[in-house]
């Protein structure tokens, strides 16, 4: 019996080593994704032809053709200030039409905090803000979902304070629909 117990201990250490190895590989993968998104964001600042083609392709995509990568790419495009009006309009249109669903947005944001960290301040919060201010209910709802997901994904106090500050600004806007969404999100945050 002693030998069996010893083997089990060795198996646990191998298993722990495998878990550490898997974690390291996942961390490296997330860092690679972050670098890729940062490079795309930087490139989209200088290549309007690439950005215009990408926006056109996303706009022409059918409801069932969208994937989380579309959300990521729109965030990359939104990083460049000269693209913002086009990206905001397209994102709002896709959210209002139901093409961008809560499930799609969740797939794009959850467990992707490292990859999206470069885009948090410059793009992600901006898109949430635009959606919550929208006159279309579906777009406002997606904006609220995004605020909630970003709050869950990011544990850094500064990032969370930025989200709370944006939500408080919505509450103080005096626009009932915007205030309602912001209050719903604030009530859900833990």
PDB file of C-alpha atoms in Angstrom:
ATOM      1  CA  UNK A   1       0.000   0.000   0.000  1.00  0.00           C
ATOM      2  CA  UNK A   2       2.864   2.376   0.742  1.00  0.00           C
ATOM      3  CA  UNK A   3       4.095   2.114  -2.830  1.00  0.00           C
ATOM      4  CA  UNK A   4       0.642   2.864  -4.189  1.00  0.00           C
ATOM      5  CA  UNK A   5       0.443   5.980  -2.031  1.00  0.00           C
ATOM      6  CA  UNK A   6       3.909   7.008  -3.159  1.00  0.00           C
ATOM      7  CA  UNK A   7       2.931   6.628  -6.802  1.00  0.00           C
ATOM      8  CA  UNK A   8      -0.157   8.734  -6.213  1.00  0.00           C
ATOM      9  CA  UNK A   9       1.988  11.487  -4.695  1.00  0.00           C
ATOM     10  CA  UNK A  10       4.254  11.396  -7.732  1.00  0.00           C
ATOM     11  CA  UNK A  11       1.220  11.538 -10.009  1.00  0.00           C
ATOM     12  CA  UNK A  12      -0.002  14.619  -8.125  1.00  0.00           C
ATOM     13  CA  UNK A  13       3.327  16.380  -8.612  1.00  0.00           C
ATOM     14  CA  UNK A  14       3.306  15.500 -12.305  1.00  0.00           C
ATOM     15  CA  UNK A  15      -0.280  16.709 -12.515  1.00  0.00           C
ATOM     16  CA  UNK A  16       0.677  19.950 -10.734  1.00  0.00           C
ATOM     17  CA  UNK A  17       3.570  20.350 -13.173  1.00  0.00           C
ATOM     18  CA  UNK A  18       1.221  19.766 -16.093  1.00  0.00           C
ATOM     19  CA  UNK A  19      -1.207  22.335 -14.679  1.00  0.00           C
ATOM     20  CA  UNK A  20       1.604  24.881 -14.350  1.00  0.00           C
ATOM     21  CA  UNK A  21       2.699  24.097 -17.892  1.00  0.00           C
ATOM     22  CA  UNK A  22      -0.833  24.540 -19.225  1.00  0.00           C
ATOM     23  CA  UNK A  23      -1.185  27.825 -17.337  1.00  0.00           C
ATOM     24  CA  UNK A  24       2.117  29.079 -18.758  1.00  0.00           C
ATOM     25  CA  UNK A  25       1.031  28.144 -22.287  1.00  0.00           C
ATOM     26  CA  UNK A  26      -2.339  29.865 -21.787  1.00  0.00           C
ATOM     27  CA  UNK A  27      -0.598  32.999 -20.453  1.00  0.00           C
ATOM     28  CA  UNK A  28       1.740  33.027 -23.456  1.00  0.00           C
ATOM     29  CA  UNK A  29      -1.230  32.607 -25.779  1.00  0.00           C
ATOM     30  CA  UNK A  30      -3.074  35.512 -24.149  1.00  0.00           C
ATOM     31  CA  UNK A  31       0.037  37.678 -24.392  1.00  0.00           C
ATOM     32  CA  UNK A  32       0.342  36.786 -28.077  1.00  0.00           C
ATOM     33  CA  UNK A  33      -3.314  37.736 -28.596  1.00  0.00           C
ATOM     34  CA  UNK A  34      -2.710  41.040 -26.796  1.00  0.00           C
ATOM     35  CA  UNK A  35       0.288  41.816 -28.999  1.00  0.00           C
ATOM     36  CA  UNK A  36      -1.672  40.898 -32.124  1.00  0.00           C
ATOM     37  CA  UNK A  37      -4.567  43.177 -31.184  1.00  0.00           C
ATOM     38  CA  UNK A  38      -2.170  45.990 -30.314  1.00  0.00           C
ATOM     39  CA  UNK A  39      -0.413  45.613 -33.677  1.00  0.00           C
ATOM     40  CA  UNK A  40      -3.756  45.577 -35.518  1.00  0.00           C
ATOM     41  CA  UNK A  41      -4.897  48.668 -33.624  1.00  0.00           C
ATOM     42  CA  UNK A  42      -1.701  50.517 -34.448  1.00  0.00           C
ATOM     43  CA  UNK A  43      -1.868  49.440 -38.087  1.00  0.00           C
ATOM     44  CA  UNK A  44      -5.453  50.603 -38.446  1.00  0.00           C
ATOM     45  CA  UNK A  45      -4.365  54.104 -37.511  1.00  0.00           C
ATOM     46  CA  UNK A  46      -2.333  54.321 -40.718  1.00  0.00           C
ATOM     47  CA  UNK A  47      -4.173  52.072 -43.161  1.00  0.00           C
ATOM     48  CA  UNK A  48      -7.598  53.528 -43.833  1.00  0.00           C
ATOM     49  CA  UNK A  49      -8.032  51.193 -46.829  1.00  0.00           C
ATOM     50  CA  UNK A  50      -7.684  48.174 -44.536  1.00  0.00           C
ATOM     51  CA  UNK A  51     -10.055  49.671 -41.980  1.00  0.00           C
ATOM     52  CA  UNK A  52     -12.645  50.590 -44.606  1.00  0.00           C
ATOM     53  CA  UNK A  53     -12.534  47.067 -46.078  1.00  0.00           C
ATOM     54  CA  UNK A  54     -12.917  45.519 -42.648  1.00  0.00           C
ATOM     55  CA  UNK A  55     -15.857  47.751 -41.713  1.00  0.00           C
ATOM     56  CA  UNK A  56     -17.523  47.016 -45.047  1.00  0.00           C
ATOM     57  CA  UNK A  57     -17.105  43.253 -44.582  1.00  0.00           C
ATOM     58  CA  UNK A  58     -18.567  43.370 -41.066  1.00  0.00           C
ATOM     59  CA  UNK A  59     -21.445  45.547 -42.227  1.00  0.00           C
ATOM     60  CA  UNK A  60     -22.317  43.119 -45.030  1.00  0.00           C
ATOM     61  CA  UNK A  61     -22.107  40.048 -42.779  1.00  0.00           C
ATOM     62  CA  UNK A  62     -25.367  38.266 -42.034  1.00  0.00           C
ATOM     63  CA  UNK A  63     -26.588  37.830 -38.452  1.00  0.00           C
ATOM     64  CA  UNK A  64     -25.336  34.263 -38.157  1.00  0.00           C
ATOM     65  CA  UNK A  65     -21.894  35.080 -39.608  1.00  0.00           C
ATOM     66  CA  UNK A  66     -20.673  37.242 -36.735  1.00  0.00           C
ATOM     67  CA  UNK A  67     -18.095  35.954 -34.301  1.00  0.00           C
ATOM     68  CA  UNK A  68     -16.323  37.383 -31.247  1.00  0.00           C
ATOM     69  CA  UNK A  69     -13.443  38.367 -33.518  1.00  0.00           C
ATOM     70  CA  UNK A  70     -15.751  40.932 -35.171  1.00  0.00           C
ATOM     71  CA  UNK A  71     -16.139  42.645 -31.791  1.00  0.00           C
ATOM     72  CA  UNK A  72     -12.378  42.548 -31.254  1.00  0.00           C
ATOM     73  CA  UNK A  73     -11.678  43.983 -34.713  1.00  0.00           C
ATOM     74  CA  UNK A  74     -14.186  46.785 -34.228  1.00  0.00           C
ATOM     75  CA  UNK A  75     -12.493  47.652 -30.937  1.00  0.00           C
ATOM     76  CA  UNK A  76      -9.168  47.745 -32.795  1.00  0.00           C
ATOM     77  CA  UNK A  77     -10.649  50.065 -35.428  1.00  0.00           C
ATOM     78  CA  UNK A  78     -12.169  52.270 -32.726  1.00  0.00           C
ATOM     79  CA  UNK A  79      -8.722  52.773 -31.171  1.00  0.00           C
ATOM     80  CA  UNK A  80      -7.880  55.284 -33.923  1.00  0.00           C
ATOM     81  CA  UNK A  81      -9.803  58.496 -33.334  1.00  0.00           C
ATOM     82  CA  UNK A  82     -10.368  59.122 -37.063  1.00  0.00           C
ATOM     83  CA  UNK A  83     -12.262  55.794 -37.313  1.00  0.00           C
ATOM     84  CA  UNK A  84     -14.498  56.311 -34.291  1.00  0.00           C
ATOM     85  CA  UNK A  85     -17.603  57.761 -35.925  1.00  0.00           C
ATOM     86  CA  UNK A  86     -17.768  54.936 -38.499  1.00  0.00           C
ATOM     87  CA  UNK A  87     -17.069  52.231 -35.914  1.00  0.00           C
ATOM     88  CA  UNK A  88     -19.536  53.631 -33.391  1.00  0.00           C
ATOM     89  CA  UNK A  89     -22.244  53.810 -36.023  1.00  0.00           C
ATOM     90  CA  UNK A  90     -21.637  50.251 -37.241  1.00  0.00           C
ATOM     91  CA  UNK A  91     -21.393  48.808 -33.716  1.00  0.00           C
ATOM     92  CA  UNK A  92     -24.611  50.571 -32.700  1.00  0.00           C
ATOM     93  CA  UNK A  93     -26.353  49.374 -35.881  1.00  0.00           C
ATOM     94  CA  UNK A  94     -25.279  45.755 -35.322  1.00  0.00           C
ATOM     95  CA  UNK A  95     -26.332  45.859 -31.657  1.00  0.00           C
ATOM     96  CA  UNK A  96     -29.677  47.533 -32.421  1.00  0.00           C
ATOM     97  CA  UNK A  97     -30.504  45.001 -35.145  1.00  0.00           C
ATOM     98  CA  UNK A  98     -29.777  42.064 -32.848  1.00  0.00           C
ATOM     99  CA  UNK A  99     -26.782  40.896 -34.888  1.00  0.00           C
ATOM    100  CA  UNK A 100     -24.495  41.485 -31.899  1.00  0.00           C
ATOM    101  CA  UNK A 101     -26.038  39.505 -29.072  1.00  0.00           C
ATOM    102  CA  UNK A 102     -25.186  39.281 -25.392  1.00  0.00           C
ATOM    103  CA  UNK A 103     -23.742  35.808 -26.035  1.00  0.00           C
ATOM    104  CA  UNK A 104     -21.514  37.094 -28.836  1.00  0.00           C
ATOM    105  CA  UNK A 105     -20.241  39.971 -26.707  1.00  0.00           C
ATOM    106  CA  UNK A 106     -19.679  37.622 -23.772  1.00  0.00           C
ATOM    107  CA  UNK A 107     -17.613  35.344 -26.005  1.00  0.00           C
ATOM    108  CA  UNK A 108     -15.511  38.315 -27.062  1.00  0.00           C
ATOM    109  CA  UNK A 109     -14.876  39.706 -23.572  1.00  0.00           C
ATOM    110  CA  UNK A 110     -14.879  36.934 -20.974  1.00  0.00           C
ATOM    111  CA  UNK A 111     -11.478  35.348 -20.317  1.00  0.00           C
ATOM    112  CA  UNK A 112      -9.916  37.785 -22.784  1.00  0.00           C
ATOM    113  CA  UNK A 113      -8.980  40.579 -20.385  1.00  0.00           C
ATOM    114  CA  UNK A 114      -5.269  40.251 -21.084  1.00  0.00           C
ATOM    115  CA  UNK A 115      -5.782  40.382 -24.831  1.00  0.00           C
ATOM    116  CA  UNK A 116      -8.156  43.341 -24.610  1.00  0.00           C
ATOM    117  CA  UNK A 117      -6.247  45.328 -21.979  1.00  0.00           C
ATOM    118  CA  UNK A 118      -4.590  47.582 -24.579  1.00  0.00           C
ATOM    119  CA  UNK A 119      -8.036  48.527 -25.907  1.00  0.00           C
ATOM    120  CA  UNK A 120      -9.743  49.050 -22.537  1.00  0.00           C
ATOM    121  CA  UNK A 121      -9.211  52.801 -22.097  1.00  0.00           C
ATOM    122  CA  UNK A 122      -9.068  53.841 -25.742  1.00  0.00           C
ATOM    123  CA  UNK A 123     -11.879  51.789 -27.208  1.00  0.00           C
ATOM    124  CA  UNK A 124     -13.859  49.397 -25.025  1.00  0.00           C
ATOM    125  CA  UNK A 125     -15.306  51.867 -22.524  1.00  0.00           C
ATOM    126  CA  UNK A 126     -16.002  54.301 -25.376  1.00  0.00           C
ATOM    127  CA  UNK A 127     -18.111  51.714 -27.220  1.00  0.00           C
ATOM    128  CA  UNK A 128     -20.020  50.852 -24.031  1.00  0.00           C
ATOM    129  CA  UNK A 129     -20.730  54.549 -23.545  1.00  0.00           C
ATOM    130  CA  UNK A 130     -21.979  55.016 -27.104  1.00  0.00           C
ATOM    131  CA  UNK A 131     -24.276  52.005 -26.863  1.00  0.00           C
ATOM    132  CA  UNK A 132     -25.811  53.015 -23.526  1.00  0.00           C
ATOM    133  CA  UNK A 133     -26.502  56.500 -24.951  1.00  0.00           C
ATOM    134  CA  UNK A 134     -28.225  54.997 -28.001  1.00  0.00           C
ATOM    135  CA  UNK A 135     -31.896  55.582 -28.719  1.00  0.00           C
ATOM    136  CA  UNK A 136     -32.340  51.877 -29.608  1.00  0.00           C
ATOM    137  CA  UNK A 137     -33.178  49.590 -26.681  1.00  0.00           C
ATOM    138  CA  UNK A 138     -31.232  46.560 -27.957  1.00  0.00           C
ATOM    139  CA  UNK A 139     -28.112  48.698 -28.357  1.00  0.00           C
ATOM    140  CA  UNK A 140     -28.504  50.108 -24.827  1.00  0.00           C
ATOM    141  CA  UNK A 141     -28.914  46.601 -23.451  1.00  0.00           C
ATOM    142  CA  UNK A 142     -25.730  45.392 -25.190  1.00  0.00           C
ATOM    143  CA  UNK A 143     -23.891  48.428 -23.809  1.00  0.00           C
ATOM    144  CA  UNK A 144     -25.042  47.484 -20.311  1.00  0.00           C
ATOM    145  CA  UNK A 145     -23.961  43.882 -20.841  1.00  0.00           C
ATOM    146  CA  UNK A 146     -20.545  45.075 -22.004  1.00  0.00           C
ATOM    147  CA  UNK A 147     -20.068  47.332 -18.961  1.00  0.00           C
ATOM    148  CA  UNK A 148     -20.981  44.412 -16.704  1.00  0.00           C
ATOM    149  CA  UNK A 149     -18.653  41.990 -18.505  1.00  0.00           C
ATOM    150  CA  UNK A 150     -15.723  44.402 -18.411  1.00  0.00           C
ATOM    151  CA  UNK A 151     -16.280  44.965 -14.688  1.00  0.00           C
ATOM    152  CA  UNK A 152     -16.245  41.191 -14.120  1.00  0.00           C
ATOM    153  CA  UNK A 153     -13.217  40.668 -16.352  1.00  0.00           C
ATOM    154  CA  UNK A 154     -11.006  43.396 -14.913  1.00  0.00           C
ATOM    155  CA  UNK A 155     -10.115  43.248 -11.238  1.00  0.00           C
ATOM    156  CA  UNK A 156      -7.785  46.255 -11.307  1.00  0.00           C
ATOM    157  CA  UNK A 157      -9.261  49.040  -9.136  1.00  0.00           C
ATOM    158  CA  UNK A 158      -8.396  51.761 -11.675  1.00  0.00           C
ATOM    159  CA  UNK A 159     -10.236  50.004 -14.481  1.00  0.00           C
ATOM    160  CA  UNK A 160     -13.200  49.293 -12.250  1.00  0.00           C
ATOM    161  CA  UNK A 161     -13.278  52.932 -11.127  1.00  0.00           C
ATOM    162  CA  UNK A 162     -13.357  54.014 -14.754  1.00  0.00           C
ATOM    163  CA  UNK A 163     -16.372  51.772 -15.378  1.00  0.00           C
ATOM    164  CA  UNK A 164     -18.162  53.006 -12.242  1.00  0.00           C
ATOM    165  CA  UNK A 165     -17.395  56.614 -13.187  1.00  0.00           C
ATOM    166  CA  UNK A 166     -18.836  56.109 -16.668  1.00  0.00           C
ATOM    167  CA  UNK A 167     -21.973  54.520 -15.208  1.00  0.00           C
ATOM    168  CA  UNK A 168     -22.417  57.375 -12.721  1.00  0.00           C
ATOM    169  CA  UNK A 169     -22.123  59.812 -15.630  1.00  0.00           C
ATOM    170  CA  UNK A 170     -24.937  57.941 -17.385  1.00  0.00           C
ATOM    171  CA  UNK A 171     -27.059  58.094 -14.224  1.00  0.00           C
ATOM    172  CA  UNK A 172     -26.541  61.853 -14.042  1.00  0.00           C
ATOM    173  CA  UNK A 173     -27.351  62.425 -17.718  1.00  0.00           C
ATOM    174  CA  UNK A 174     -31.010  63.102 -17.042  1.00  0.00           C
ATOM    175  CA  UNK A 175     -32.039  60.827 -19.914  1.00  0.00           C
ATOM    176  CA  UNK A 176     -34.362  58.209 -18.461  1.00  0.00           C
ATOM    177  CA  UNK A 177     -33.450  55.318 -20.783  1.00  0.00           C
ATOM    178  CA  UNK A 178     -29.729  55.879 -20.250  1.00  0.00           C
ATOM    179  CA  UNK A 179     -30.172  56.222 -16.494  1.00  0.00           C
ATOM    180  CA  UNK A 180     -32.212  53.012 -16.333  1.00  0.00           C
ATOM    181  CA  UNK A 181     -29.524  50.943 -18.066  1.00  0.00           C
ATOM    182  CA  UNK A 182     -26.752  52.405 -15.903  1.00  0.00           C
ATOM    183  CA  UNK A 183     -28.726  51.771 -12.702  1.00  0.00           C
ATOM    184  CA  UNK A 184     -29.436  48.176 -13.766  1.00  0.00           C
ATOM    185  CA  UNK A 185     -25.729  47.578 -14.365  1.00  0.00           C
ATOM    186  CA  UNK A 186     -24.737  49.196 -11.063  1.00  0.00           C
ATOM    187  CA  UNK A 187     -27.264  47.020  -9.235  1.00  0.00           C
ATOM    188  CA  UNK A 188     -25.740  43.860 -10.770  1.00  0.00           C
ATOM    189  CA  UNK A 189     -22.111  44.689 -10.004  1.00  0.00           C
ATOM    190  CA  UNK A 190     -20.556  42.786  -7.141  1.00  0.00           C
TER     191      UNK A 190
END
